[in-house]
Short mmCIF file of C-alpha atoms and ligand atoms in Angstrom, two decimals:
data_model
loop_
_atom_site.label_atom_id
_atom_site.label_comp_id
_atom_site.label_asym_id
_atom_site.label_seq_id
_atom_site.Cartn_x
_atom_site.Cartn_y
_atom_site.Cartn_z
CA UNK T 289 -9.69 7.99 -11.59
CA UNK T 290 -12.55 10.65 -11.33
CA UNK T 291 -15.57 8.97 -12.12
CA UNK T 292 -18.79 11.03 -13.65
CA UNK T 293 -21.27 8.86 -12.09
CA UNK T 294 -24.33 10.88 -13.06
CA UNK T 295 -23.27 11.70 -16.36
CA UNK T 296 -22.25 7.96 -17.12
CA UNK T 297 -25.90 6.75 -15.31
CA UNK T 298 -27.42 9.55 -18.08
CA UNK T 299 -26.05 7.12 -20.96
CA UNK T 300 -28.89 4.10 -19.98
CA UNK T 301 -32.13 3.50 -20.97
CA UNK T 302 -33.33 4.65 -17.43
CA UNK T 303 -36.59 6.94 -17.16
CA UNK T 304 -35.38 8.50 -13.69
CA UNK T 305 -32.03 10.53 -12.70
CA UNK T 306 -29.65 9.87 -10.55
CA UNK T 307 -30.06 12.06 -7.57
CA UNK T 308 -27.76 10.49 -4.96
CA UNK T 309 -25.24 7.67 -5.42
CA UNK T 310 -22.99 5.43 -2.92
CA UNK T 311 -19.77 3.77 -3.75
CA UNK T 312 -19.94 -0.23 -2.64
CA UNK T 313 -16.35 -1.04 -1.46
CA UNK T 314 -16.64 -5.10 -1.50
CA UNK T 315 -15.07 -5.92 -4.36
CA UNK T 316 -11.31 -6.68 -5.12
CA UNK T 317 -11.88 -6.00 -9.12
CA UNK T 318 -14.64 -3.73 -10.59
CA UNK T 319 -16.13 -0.68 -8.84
CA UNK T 320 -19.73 -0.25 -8.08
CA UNK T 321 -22.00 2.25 -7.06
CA UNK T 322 -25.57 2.33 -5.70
CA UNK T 323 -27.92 5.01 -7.56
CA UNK T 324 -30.57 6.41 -5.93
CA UNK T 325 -33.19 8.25 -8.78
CA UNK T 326 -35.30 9.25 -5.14
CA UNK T 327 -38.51 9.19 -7.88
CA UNK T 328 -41.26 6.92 -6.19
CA UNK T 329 -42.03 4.78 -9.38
CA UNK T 330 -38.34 4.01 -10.53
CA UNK T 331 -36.56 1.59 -8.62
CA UNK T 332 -32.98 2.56 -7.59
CA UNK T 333 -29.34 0.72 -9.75
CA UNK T 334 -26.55 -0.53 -9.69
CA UNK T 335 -23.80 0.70 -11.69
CA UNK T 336 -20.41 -1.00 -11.67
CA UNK T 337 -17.42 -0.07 -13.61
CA UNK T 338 -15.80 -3.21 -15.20
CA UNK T 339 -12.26 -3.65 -14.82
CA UNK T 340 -11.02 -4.22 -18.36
CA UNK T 341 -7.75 -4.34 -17.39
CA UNK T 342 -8.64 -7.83 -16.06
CA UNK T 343 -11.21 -8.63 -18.21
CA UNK T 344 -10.30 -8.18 -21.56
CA UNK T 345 -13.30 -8.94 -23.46
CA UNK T 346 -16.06 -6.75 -22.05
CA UNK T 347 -18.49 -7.91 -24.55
CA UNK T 348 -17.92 -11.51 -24.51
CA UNK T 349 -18.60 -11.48 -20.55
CA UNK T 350 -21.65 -9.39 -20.87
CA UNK T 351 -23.48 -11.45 -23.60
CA UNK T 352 -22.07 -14.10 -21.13
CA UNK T 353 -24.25 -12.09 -18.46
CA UNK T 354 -27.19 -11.97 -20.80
CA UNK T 355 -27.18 -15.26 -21.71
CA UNK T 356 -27.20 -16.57 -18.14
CA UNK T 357 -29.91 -13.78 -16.84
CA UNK T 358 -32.14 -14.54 -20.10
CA UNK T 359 -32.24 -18.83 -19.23
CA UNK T 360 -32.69 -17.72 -15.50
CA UNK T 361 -35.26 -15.55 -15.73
CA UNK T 362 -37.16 -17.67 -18.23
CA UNK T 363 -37.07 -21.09 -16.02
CA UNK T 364 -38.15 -18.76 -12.68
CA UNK T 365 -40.96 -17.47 -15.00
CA UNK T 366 -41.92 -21.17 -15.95
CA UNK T 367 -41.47 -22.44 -12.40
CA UNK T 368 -42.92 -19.72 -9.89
CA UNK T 369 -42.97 -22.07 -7.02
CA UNK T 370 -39.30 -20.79 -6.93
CA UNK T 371 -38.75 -17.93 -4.61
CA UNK T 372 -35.60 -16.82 -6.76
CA UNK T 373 -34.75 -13.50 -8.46
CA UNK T 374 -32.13 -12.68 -11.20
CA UNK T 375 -30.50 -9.99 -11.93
CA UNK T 376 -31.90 -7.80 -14.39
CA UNK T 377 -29.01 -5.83 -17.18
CA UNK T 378 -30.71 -2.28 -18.51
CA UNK T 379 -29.01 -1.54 -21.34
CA UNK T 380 -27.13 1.48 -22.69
CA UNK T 381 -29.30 4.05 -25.00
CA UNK T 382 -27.15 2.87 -27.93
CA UNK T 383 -28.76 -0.89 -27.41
CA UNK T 384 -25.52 -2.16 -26.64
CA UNK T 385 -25.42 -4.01 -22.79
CA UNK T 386 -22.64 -1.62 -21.57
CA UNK T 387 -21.58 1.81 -21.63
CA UNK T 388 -18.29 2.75 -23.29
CA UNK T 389 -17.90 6.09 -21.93
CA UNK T 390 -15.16 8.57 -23.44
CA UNK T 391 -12.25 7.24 -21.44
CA UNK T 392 -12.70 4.06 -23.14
CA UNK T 393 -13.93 2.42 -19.63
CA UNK T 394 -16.88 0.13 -19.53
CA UNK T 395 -19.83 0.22 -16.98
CA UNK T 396 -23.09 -1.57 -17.12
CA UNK T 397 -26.41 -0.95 -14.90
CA UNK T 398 -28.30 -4.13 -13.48
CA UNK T 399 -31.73 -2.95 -11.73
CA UNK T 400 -31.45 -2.28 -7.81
CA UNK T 401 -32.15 -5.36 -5.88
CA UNK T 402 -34.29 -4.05 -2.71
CA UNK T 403 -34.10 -4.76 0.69
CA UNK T 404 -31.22 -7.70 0.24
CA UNK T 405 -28.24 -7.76 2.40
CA UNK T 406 -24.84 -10.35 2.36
CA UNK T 407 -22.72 -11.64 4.95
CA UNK T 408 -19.25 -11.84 4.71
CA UNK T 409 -18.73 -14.27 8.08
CA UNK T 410 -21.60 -16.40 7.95
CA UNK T 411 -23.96 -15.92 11.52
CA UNK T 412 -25.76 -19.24 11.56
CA UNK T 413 -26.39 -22.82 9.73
CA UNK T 414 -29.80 -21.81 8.44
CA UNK T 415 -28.45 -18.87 6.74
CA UNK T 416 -25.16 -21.69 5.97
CA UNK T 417 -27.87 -24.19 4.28
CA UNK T 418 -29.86 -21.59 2.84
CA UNK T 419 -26.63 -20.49 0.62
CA UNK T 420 -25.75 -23.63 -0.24
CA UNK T 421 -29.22 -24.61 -1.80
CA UNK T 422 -29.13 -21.21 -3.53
CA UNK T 423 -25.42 -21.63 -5.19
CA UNK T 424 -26.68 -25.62 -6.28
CA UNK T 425 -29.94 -23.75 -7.62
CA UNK T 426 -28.49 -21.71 -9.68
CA UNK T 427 -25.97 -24.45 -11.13
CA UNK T 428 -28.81 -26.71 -11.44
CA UNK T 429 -31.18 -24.05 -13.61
CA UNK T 430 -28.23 -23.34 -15.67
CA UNK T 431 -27.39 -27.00 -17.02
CA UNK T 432 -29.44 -26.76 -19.78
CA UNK T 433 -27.95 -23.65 -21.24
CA UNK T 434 -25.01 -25.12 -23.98
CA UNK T 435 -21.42 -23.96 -22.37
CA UNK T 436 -20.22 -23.74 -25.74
CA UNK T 437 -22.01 -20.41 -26.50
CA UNK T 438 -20.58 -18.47 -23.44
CA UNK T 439 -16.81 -16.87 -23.55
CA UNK T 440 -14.44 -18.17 -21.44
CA UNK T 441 -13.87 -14.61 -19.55
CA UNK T 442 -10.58 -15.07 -17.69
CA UNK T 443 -9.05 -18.54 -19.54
CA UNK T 444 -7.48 -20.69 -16.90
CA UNK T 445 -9.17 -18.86 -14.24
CA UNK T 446 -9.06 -22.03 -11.87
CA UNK T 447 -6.47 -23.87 -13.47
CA UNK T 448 -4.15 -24.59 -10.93
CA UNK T 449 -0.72 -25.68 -12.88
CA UNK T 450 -1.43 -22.49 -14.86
CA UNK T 451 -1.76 -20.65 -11.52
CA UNK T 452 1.25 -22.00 -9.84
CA UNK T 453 3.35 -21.48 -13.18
CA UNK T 454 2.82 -17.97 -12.85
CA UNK T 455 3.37 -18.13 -9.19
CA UNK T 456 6.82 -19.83 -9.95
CA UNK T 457 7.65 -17.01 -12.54
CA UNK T 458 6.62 -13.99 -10.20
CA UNK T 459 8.96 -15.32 -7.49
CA UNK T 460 12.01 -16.17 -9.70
CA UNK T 461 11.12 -12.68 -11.23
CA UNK T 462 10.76 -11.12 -7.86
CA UNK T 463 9.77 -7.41 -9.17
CA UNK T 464 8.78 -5.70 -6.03
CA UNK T 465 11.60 -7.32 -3.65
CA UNK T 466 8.90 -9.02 -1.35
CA UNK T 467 10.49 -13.05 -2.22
CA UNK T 468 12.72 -12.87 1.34
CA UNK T 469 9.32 -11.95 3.50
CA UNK T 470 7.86 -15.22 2.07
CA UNK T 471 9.82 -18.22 2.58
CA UNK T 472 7.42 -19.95 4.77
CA UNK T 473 4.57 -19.67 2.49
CA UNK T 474 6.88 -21.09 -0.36
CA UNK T 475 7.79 -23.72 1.64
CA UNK T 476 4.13 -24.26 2.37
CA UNK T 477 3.02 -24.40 -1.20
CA UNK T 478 5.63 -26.83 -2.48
CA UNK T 479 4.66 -29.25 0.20
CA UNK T 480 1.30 -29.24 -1.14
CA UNK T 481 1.59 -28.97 -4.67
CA UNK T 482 1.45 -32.98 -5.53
CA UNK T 483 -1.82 -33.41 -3.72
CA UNK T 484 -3.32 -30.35 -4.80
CA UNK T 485 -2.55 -31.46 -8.61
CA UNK T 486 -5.14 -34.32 -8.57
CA UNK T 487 -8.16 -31.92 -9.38
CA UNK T 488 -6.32 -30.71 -12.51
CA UNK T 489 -5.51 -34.10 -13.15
CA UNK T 490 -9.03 -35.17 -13.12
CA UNK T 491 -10.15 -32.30 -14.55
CA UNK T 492 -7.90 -32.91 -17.68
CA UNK T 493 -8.73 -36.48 -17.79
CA UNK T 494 -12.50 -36.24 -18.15
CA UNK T 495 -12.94 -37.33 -14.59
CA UNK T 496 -14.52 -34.33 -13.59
CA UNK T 497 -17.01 -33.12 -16.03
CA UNK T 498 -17.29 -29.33 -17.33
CA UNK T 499 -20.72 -27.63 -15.95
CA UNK T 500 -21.58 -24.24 -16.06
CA UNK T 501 -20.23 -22.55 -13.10
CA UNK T 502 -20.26 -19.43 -11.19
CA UNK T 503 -16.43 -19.82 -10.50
CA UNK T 504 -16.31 -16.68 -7.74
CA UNK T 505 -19.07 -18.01 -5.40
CA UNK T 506 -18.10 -15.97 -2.58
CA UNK T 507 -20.62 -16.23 0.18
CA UNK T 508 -21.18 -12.30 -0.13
CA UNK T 509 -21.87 -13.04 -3.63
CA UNK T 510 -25.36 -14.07 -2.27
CA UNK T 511 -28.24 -12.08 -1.88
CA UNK T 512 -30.29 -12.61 1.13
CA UNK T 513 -33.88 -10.62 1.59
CA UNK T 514 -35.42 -9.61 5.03
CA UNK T 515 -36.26 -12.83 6.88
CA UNK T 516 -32.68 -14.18 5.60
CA UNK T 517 -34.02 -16.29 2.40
CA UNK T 518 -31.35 -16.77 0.33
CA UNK T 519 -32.78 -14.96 -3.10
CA UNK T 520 -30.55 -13.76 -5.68
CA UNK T 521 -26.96 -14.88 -6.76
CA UNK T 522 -24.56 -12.00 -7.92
CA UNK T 523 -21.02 -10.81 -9.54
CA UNK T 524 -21.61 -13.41 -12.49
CA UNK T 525 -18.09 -12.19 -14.40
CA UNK T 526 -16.84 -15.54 -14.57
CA UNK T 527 -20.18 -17.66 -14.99
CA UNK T 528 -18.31 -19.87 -17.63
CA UNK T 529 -17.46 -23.72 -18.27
CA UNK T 530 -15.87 -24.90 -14.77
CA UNK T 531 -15.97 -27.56 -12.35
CA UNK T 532 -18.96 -27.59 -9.45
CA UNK T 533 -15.96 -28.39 -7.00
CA UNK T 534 -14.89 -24.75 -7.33
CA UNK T 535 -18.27 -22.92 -6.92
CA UNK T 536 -18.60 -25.87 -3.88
CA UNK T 537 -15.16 -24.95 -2.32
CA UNK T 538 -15.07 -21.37 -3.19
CA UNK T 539 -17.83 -20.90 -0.78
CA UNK T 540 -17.11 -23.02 1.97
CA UNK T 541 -13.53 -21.02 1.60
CA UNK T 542 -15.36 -17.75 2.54
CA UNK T 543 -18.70 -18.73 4.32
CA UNK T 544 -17.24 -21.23 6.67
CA UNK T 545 -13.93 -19.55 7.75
CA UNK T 546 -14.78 -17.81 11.37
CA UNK T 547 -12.76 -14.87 10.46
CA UNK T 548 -12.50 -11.88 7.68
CA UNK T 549 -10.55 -13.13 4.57
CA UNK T 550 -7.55 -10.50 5.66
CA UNK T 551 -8.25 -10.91 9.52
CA UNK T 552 -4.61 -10.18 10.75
CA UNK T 553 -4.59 -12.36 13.90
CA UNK T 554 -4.06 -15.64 12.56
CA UNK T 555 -5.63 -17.62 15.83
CA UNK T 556 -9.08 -16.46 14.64
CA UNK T 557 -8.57 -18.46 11.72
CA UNK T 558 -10.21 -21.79 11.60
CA UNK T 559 -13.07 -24.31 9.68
CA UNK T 560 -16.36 -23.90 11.10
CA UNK T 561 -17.39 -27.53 11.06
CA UNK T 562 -21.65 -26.57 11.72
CA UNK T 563 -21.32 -23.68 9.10
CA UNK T 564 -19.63 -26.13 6.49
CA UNK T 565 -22.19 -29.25 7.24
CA UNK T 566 -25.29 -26.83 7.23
CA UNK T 567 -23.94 -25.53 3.42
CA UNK T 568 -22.75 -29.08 2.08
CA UNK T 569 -26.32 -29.93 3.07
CA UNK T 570 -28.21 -26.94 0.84
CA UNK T 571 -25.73 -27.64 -1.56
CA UNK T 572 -26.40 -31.09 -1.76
CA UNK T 573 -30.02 -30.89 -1.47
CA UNK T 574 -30.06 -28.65 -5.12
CA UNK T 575 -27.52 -30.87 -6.51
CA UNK T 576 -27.81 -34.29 -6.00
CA UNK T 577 -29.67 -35.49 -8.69
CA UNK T 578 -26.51 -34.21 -11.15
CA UNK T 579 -23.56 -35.06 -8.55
CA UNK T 580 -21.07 -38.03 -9.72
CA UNK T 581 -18.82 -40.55 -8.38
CA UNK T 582 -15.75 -38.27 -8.75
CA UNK T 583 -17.48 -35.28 -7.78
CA UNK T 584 -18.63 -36.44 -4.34
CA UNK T 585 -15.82 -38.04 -3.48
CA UNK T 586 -13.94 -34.41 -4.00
CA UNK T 587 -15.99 -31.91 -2.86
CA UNK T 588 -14.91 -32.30 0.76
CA UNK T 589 -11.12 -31.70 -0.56
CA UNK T 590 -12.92 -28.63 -3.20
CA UNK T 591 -12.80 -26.74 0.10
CA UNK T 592 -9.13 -27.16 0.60
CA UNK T 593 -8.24 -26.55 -2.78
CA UNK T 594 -9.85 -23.70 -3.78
CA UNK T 595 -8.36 -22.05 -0.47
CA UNK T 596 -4.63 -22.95 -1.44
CA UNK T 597 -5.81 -21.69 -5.09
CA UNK T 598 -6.69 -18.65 -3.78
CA UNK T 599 -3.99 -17.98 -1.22
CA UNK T 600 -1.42 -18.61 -3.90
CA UNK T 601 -3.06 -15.46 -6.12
CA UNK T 602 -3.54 -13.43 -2.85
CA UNK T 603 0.62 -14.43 -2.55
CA UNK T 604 1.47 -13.68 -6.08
CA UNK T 605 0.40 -10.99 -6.22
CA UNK T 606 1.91 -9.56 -3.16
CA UNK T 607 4.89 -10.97 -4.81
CA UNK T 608 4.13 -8.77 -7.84
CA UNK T 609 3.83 -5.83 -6.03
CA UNK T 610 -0.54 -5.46 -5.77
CA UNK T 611 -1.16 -5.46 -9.27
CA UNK T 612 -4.48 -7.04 -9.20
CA UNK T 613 -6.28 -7.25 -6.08
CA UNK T 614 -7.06 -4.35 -4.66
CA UNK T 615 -5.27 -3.58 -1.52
CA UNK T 616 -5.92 -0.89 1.28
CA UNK T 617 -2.30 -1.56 2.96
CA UNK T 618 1.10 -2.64 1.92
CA UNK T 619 0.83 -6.12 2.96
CA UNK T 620 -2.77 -6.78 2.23
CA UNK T 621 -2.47 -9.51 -0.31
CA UNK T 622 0.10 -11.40 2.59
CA UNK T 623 -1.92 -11.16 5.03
CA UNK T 624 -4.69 -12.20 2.84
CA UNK T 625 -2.76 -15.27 1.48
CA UNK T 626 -1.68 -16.35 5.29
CA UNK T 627 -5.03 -16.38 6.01
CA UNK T 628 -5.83 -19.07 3.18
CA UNK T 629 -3.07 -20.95 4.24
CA UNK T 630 -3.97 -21.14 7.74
CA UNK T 631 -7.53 -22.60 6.90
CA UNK T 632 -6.13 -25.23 4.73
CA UNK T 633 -4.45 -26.37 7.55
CA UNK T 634 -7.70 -26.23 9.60
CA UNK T 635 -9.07 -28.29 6.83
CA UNK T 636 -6.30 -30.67 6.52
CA UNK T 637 -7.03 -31.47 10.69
CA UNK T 638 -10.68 -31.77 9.78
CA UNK T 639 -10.22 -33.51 6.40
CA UNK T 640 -11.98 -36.65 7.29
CA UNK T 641 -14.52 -34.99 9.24
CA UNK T 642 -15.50 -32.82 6.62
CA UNK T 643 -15.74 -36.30 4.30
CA UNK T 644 -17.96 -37.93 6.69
CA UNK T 645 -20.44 -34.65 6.00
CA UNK T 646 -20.71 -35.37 2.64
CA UNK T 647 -21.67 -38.62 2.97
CA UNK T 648 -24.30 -38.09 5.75
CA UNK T 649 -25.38 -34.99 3.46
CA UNK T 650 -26.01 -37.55 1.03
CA UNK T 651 -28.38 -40.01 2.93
CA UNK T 652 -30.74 -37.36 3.73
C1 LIG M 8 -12.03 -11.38 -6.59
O1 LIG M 8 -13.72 -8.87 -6.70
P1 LIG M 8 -14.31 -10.06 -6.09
O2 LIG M 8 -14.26 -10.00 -4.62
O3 LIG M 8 -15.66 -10.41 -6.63
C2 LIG M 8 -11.61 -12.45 -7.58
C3 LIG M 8 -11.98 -13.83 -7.05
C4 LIG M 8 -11.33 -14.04 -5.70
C5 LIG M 8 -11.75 -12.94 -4.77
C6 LIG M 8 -11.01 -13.06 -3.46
C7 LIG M 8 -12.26 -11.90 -11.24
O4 LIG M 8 -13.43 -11.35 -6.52
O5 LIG M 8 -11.52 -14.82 -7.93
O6 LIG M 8 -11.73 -15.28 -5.15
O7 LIG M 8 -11.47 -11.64 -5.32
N1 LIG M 8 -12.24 -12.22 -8.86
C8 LIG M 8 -11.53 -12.20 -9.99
O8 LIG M 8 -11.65 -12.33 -2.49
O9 LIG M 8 -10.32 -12.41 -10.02
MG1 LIG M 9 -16.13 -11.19 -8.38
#
């Protein structure tokens, strides 16, 4: 679709205009662009189209937005020992928090953050433990804020028998023809299934309490500035009620695999043990005061099964024929999901290993 980025930047309560803008290509859902006003006293934006065919309730998920960036900013203003920043949301000239622009798509603006850079393959443990304490910051400063008053933005987002029930329908279904390039994966998802079922189990049961989570805690999702202090935490879509074993895993999932999520040589694919102690460790440093029984004794296995979560919507949707990720080439989403698959079996070969960090994590 042709996007009027200057036009649609016009709509905000912004003093400057956009001169310049780049297109940011890291996401798999929404669009966003960088906006460069090139006036010396207004900062540059960010402007990101929200997919709305994904999620459905724009409004819900930015009041969810403003909620979270409102308690945030308040507790860093109260406690300015903390070398944090949150995002900021300018809103439209209407007073609304997003744009509805003529085509009926949404966009919102968040102020630029400067001088910040991510890393998709994580370089070293500091920049490993610095992550960590940054994700278990932000759950931390957010457990205060009642869960009840944000929107659930994509229900069942991690909810595994929900996932694998679609899964099951998209192969029987099999739209796009794809079923007979899969059968190993299958086969490699039913063996797991039964394990993997324990978190929902717990989850159901009360075992695992509901936090506030960040539920997409992608290790690009965090903002580093120039001498690689983890500062700002990003793409908050699906900051909703969730377990702290997916925003755990979720990360270790991206930040401590030594390859690309779609790296196509499969070899390159493994658990990097010094990446995933160094992040357990910031992770557990910002969140041990709030961690319990069940919690610790599953966020080793978090890793693992937020990685088969994942693969199996990288592999639906292959199955589907690319309907919701993304994709820059016809087998993206396969390669993608073998890519999951192949680090949960790096994890299952490091499983107790990766306990034993916990615990030592712990002592400290
Ligand atoms: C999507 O668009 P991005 O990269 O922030 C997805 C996550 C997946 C991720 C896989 C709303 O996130 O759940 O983990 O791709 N977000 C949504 O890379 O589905
Ligand atoms: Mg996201």
């Amino acid at each position: 679709m042709e996007r009027n980025i200057k036009e649609i930047f016009s709509h905000f309560k912004v003093k400057g205009e956009c001169v310049e803008f780049e297109k940011n290509t890291t996401g798999h859902i929404n669009e966003s662009y960088f906006i460069n006003t090139k006036s010396p006293d207004h900062p540059g934006y960010f402007l990101q189209w929200i997919n709305n065919n994904i999620f459905k309730n724009v409004e819900g998920l930015m009041d969810n937005i403003c909620a979270v960036t409102g308690h945030l900013a308040a507790k860093l203003a109260d406690n300015k020992d903390l070398d944090f920043k949150v995002l900021e949301v300018i809103p439209c000239i209407d007073g609304r928090n997003y744009y509805l622009d003529s085509q009926k798509q949404y966009w919102r603006l968040y102020t630029f953050i400067d001088n910040a850079h991510g890393y998709n393959v994580v370089e070293n443990a500091e920049i490993a433990y610095e992550g960590g304490k940054a994700f278990g910051l932000f759950m931390s400063l957010l457990a205060d804020l009642p869960a009840d008053g944000l929107t659930e933005t994509i229900p069942d987002f991690h909810n595994l028998e929900k996932r694998l029930d679609t899964f099951d329908k998209s192969v029987k279904a099999d739209k796009a023809d794809r079923v007979k390039e899969v059968a190993g994966e299958l086969e490699f998802v039913k063996k797991r299934t039964e394990q993997m079922l324990t978190i929902p189990a717990l989850i159901k049961s009360g075992q695992l309490p509901k936090r506030i989570t960040h539920n997409d805690t992608k290790f690009n999702n965090i903002l580093f500035d120039s001498s690689d202090h983890a500062s700002c935490i990003v793409d908050l879509d699906t900051v909703m009620p969730g377990s702290i074993l997916f925003d755990f895993g979720d990360s270790i999932r991206t930040g401590a695999n030594t390859a690309d999520e779609d790296e196509k040589d499969l070899s390159k694919v493994d658990i990097n043990l010094p990446i995933y102690e160094a992040y357990t460790q910031g992770f557990i440093k910002s969140t041990k005061h709030t961690l319990t029984a069940a919690e610790i004794d599953n966020l080793a296995f978090s890793a693992r099964f937020m990685t088969f979560i994942i693969g199996i919507r990288f592999l639906t949707d292959f199955i589907d024929g690319d309907t919701y990720f993304r994709t820059s080439y016809p087998d993206h989403n396969l390669v993608r999901a073998k890519v999951q698959f192949q680090l949960v079996e790096a994890m299952e070969k490091n499983a107790d290993k990766m306990q034993e960090i916990v615990l030592h994590a712990l002592e400290k």
